[in-house]
Coordinates of C-alpha atoms in Angstrom, one line a residue:
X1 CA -48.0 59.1 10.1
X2 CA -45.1 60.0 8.1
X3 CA -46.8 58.6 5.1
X4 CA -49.7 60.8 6.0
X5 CA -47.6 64.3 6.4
X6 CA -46.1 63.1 2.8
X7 CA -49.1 63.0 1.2
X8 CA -50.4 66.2 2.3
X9 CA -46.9 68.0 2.5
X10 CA -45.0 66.4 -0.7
X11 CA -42.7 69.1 -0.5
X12 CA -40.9 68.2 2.6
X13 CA -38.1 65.2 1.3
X14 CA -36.7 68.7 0.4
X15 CA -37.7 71.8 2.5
X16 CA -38.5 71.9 6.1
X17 CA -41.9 71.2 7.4
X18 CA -41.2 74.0 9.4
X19 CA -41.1 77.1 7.0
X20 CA -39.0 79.2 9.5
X21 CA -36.1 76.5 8.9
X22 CA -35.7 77.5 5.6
X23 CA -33.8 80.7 7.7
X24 CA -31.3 78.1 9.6
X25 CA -27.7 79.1 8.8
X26 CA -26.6 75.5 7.7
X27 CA -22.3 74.9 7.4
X28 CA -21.0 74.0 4.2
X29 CA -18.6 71.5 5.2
X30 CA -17.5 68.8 2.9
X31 CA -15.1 67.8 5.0
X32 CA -16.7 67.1 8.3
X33 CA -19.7 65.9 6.0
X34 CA -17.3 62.9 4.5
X35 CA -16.0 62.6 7.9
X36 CA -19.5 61.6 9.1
X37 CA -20.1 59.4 5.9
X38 CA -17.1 57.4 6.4
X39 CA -17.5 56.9 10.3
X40 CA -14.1 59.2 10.8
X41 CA -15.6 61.7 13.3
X42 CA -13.3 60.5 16.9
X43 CA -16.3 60.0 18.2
X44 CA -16.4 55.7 19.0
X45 CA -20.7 55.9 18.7
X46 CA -21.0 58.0 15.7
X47 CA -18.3 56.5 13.8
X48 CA -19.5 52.7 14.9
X49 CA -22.7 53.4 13.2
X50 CA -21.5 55.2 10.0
X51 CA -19.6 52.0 9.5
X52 CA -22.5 49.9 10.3
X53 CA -24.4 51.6 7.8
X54 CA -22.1 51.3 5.3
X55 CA -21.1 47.5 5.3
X56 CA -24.9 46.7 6.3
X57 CA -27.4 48.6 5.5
X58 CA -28.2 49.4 8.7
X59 CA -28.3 50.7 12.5
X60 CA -30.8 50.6 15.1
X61 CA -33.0 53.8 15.5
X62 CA -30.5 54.4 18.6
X63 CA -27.7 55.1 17.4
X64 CA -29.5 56.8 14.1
X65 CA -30.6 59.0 16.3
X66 CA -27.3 59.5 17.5
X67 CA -25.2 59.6 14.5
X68 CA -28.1 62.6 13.1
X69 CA -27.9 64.4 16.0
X70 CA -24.3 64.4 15.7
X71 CA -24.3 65.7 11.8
X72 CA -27.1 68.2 12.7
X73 CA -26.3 70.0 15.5
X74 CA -22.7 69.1 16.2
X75 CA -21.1 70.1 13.1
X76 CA -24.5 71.7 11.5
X77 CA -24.7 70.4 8.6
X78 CA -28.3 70.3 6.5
X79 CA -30.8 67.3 7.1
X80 CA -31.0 67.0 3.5
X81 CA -27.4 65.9 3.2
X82 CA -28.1 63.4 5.7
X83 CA -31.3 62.5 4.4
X84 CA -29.2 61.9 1.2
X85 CA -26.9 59.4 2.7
X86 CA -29.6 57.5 4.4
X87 CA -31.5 57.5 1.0
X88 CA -28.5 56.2 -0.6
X89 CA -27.3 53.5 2.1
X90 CA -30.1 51.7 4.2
X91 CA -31.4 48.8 2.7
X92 CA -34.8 49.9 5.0
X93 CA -35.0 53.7 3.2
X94 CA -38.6 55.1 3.6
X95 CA -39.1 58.4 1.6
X96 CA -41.7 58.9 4.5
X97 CA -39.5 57.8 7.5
X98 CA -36.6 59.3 5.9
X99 CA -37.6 62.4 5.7
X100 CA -39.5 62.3 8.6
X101 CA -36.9 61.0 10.7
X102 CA -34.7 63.7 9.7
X103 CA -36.7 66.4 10.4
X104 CA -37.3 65.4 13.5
X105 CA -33.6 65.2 14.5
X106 CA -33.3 68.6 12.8
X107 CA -35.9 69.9 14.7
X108 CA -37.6 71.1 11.9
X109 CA -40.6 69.0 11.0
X110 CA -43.6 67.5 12.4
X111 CA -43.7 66.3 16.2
X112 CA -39.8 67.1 15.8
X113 CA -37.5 67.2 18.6
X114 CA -36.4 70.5 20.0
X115 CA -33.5 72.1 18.1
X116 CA -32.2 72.7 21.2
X117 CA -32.2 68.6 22.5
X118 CA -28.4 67.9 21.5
X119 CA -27.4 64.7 21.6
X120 CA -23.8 64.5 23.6
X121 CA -22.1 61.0 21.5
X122 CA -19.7 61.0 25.0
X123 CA -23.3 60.1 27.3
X124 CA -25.4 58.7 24.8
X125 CA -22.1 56.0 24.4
X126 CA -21.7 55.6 28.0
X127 CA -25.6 55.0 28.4
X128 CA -26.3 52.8 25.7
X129 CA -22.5 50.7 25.3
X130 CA -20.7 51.4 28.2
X131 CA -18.6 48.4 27.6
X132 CA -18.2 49.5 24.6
X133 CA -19.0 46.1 22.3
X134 CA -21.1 47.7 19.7
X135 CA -18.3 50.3 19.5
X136 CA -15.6 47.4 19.2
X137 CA -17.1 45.7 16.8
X138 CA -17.3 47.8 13.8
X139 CA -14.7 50.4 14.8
X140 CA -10.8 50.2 15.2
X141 CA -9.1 52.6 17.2
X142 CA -5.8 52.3 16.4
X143 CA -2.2 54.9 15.5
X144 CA -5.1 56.0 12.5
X145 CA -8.3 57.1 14.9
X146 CA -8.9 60.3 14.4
X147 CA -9.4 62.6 16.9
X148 CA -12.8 64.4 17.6
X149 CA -13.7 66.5 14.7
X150 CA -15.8 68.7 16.6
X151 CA -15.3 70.3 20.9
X152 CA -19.1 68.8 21.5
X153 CA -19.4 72.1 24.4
X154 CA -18.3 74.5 22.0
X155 CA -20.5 73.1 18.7
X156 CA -23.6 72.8 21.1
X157 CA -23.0 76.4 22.2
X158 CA -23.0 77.6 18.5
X159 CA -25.6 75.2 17.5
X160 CA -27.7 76.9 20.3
X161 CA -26.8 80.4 18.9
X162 CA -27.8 79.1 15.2
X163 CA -31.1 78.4 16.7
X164 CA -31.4 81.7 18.1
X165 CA -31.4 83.1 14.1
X166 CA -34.5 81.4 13.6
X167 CA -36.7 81.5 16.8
X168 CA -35.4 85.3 17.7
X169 CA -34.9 83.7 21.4

């Protein structure tokens, strides 16, 4: 399938499937963005993954979901920038899936979730490691954690209101 929309949309590794995305009033934020690359967010899932990625290679779609959900919506930064760092990181990269994958978490591709399903890290973590072993294993939480780089409530309230440039509703 995504090798399929490639093909007959080669533009979309970098423009939204969804032309009405191209109005979606991304942040510019380098620092939130390197917090997300280097797994320094304060929040356990996101930041587990982003150093899963980088010493391996990988994650498991879970928490990718997770951890582009998070750069998306919670601190609204483009899909491109985290299509980059997948690109550039995962020994699996997929032009395809990548892009694919993105714009799906983005909301603004093919068969993509709704822009306004925001992944909360808090749940998802609870739900998927509530004894917090993934977590654990790749992240230490010591004097150094940061805390939370984002108030998830208040980004998913202005993530919602970004939307609301784009679909008028």
């Amino acid at each position: 399938f995504a090798n399929h929309l490639l093909y007959h949309f080669p533009h979309t590794p970098n423009e939204p499937l969804r032309k009405d995305y191209n109005r979606f009033p991304w942040v510019d934020d380098p620092v939130g963005l390197r917090a997300w690359q280097k797994g320094r967010t304060g929040f356990p899932i996101v930041d587990a993954g982003m150093q899963q990625l980088w010493k391996t290679g990988w994650m498991h779609n879970r928490v990718r979901m997770i951890v582009a959900s998070f750069l998306v919506k919670d601190l609204r930064i483009t899909w491109l920038e985290g299509a980059r760092w997948f690109w550039d990181t995962l020994v699996d990269a997929d032009l395809a899936a990548n892009t694919l994958g993105w714009q799906w978490a983005a909301g603004c591709g093919a068969d993509a979730a709704p822009y306004f399903r925001i992944f909360n890290p808090t749940s998802q973590q609870l739900k998927f490691d509530p004894q917090e072993e993934y977590i654990n294993h790749w992240v230490v939480r010591d004097d150094t954690y940061p805390e939370p780089i984002v108030d998830h409530a208040e980004a998913r309230k202005q993530a919602l209101s970004a939307l609301k440039q784009v679909t008028g509703k």
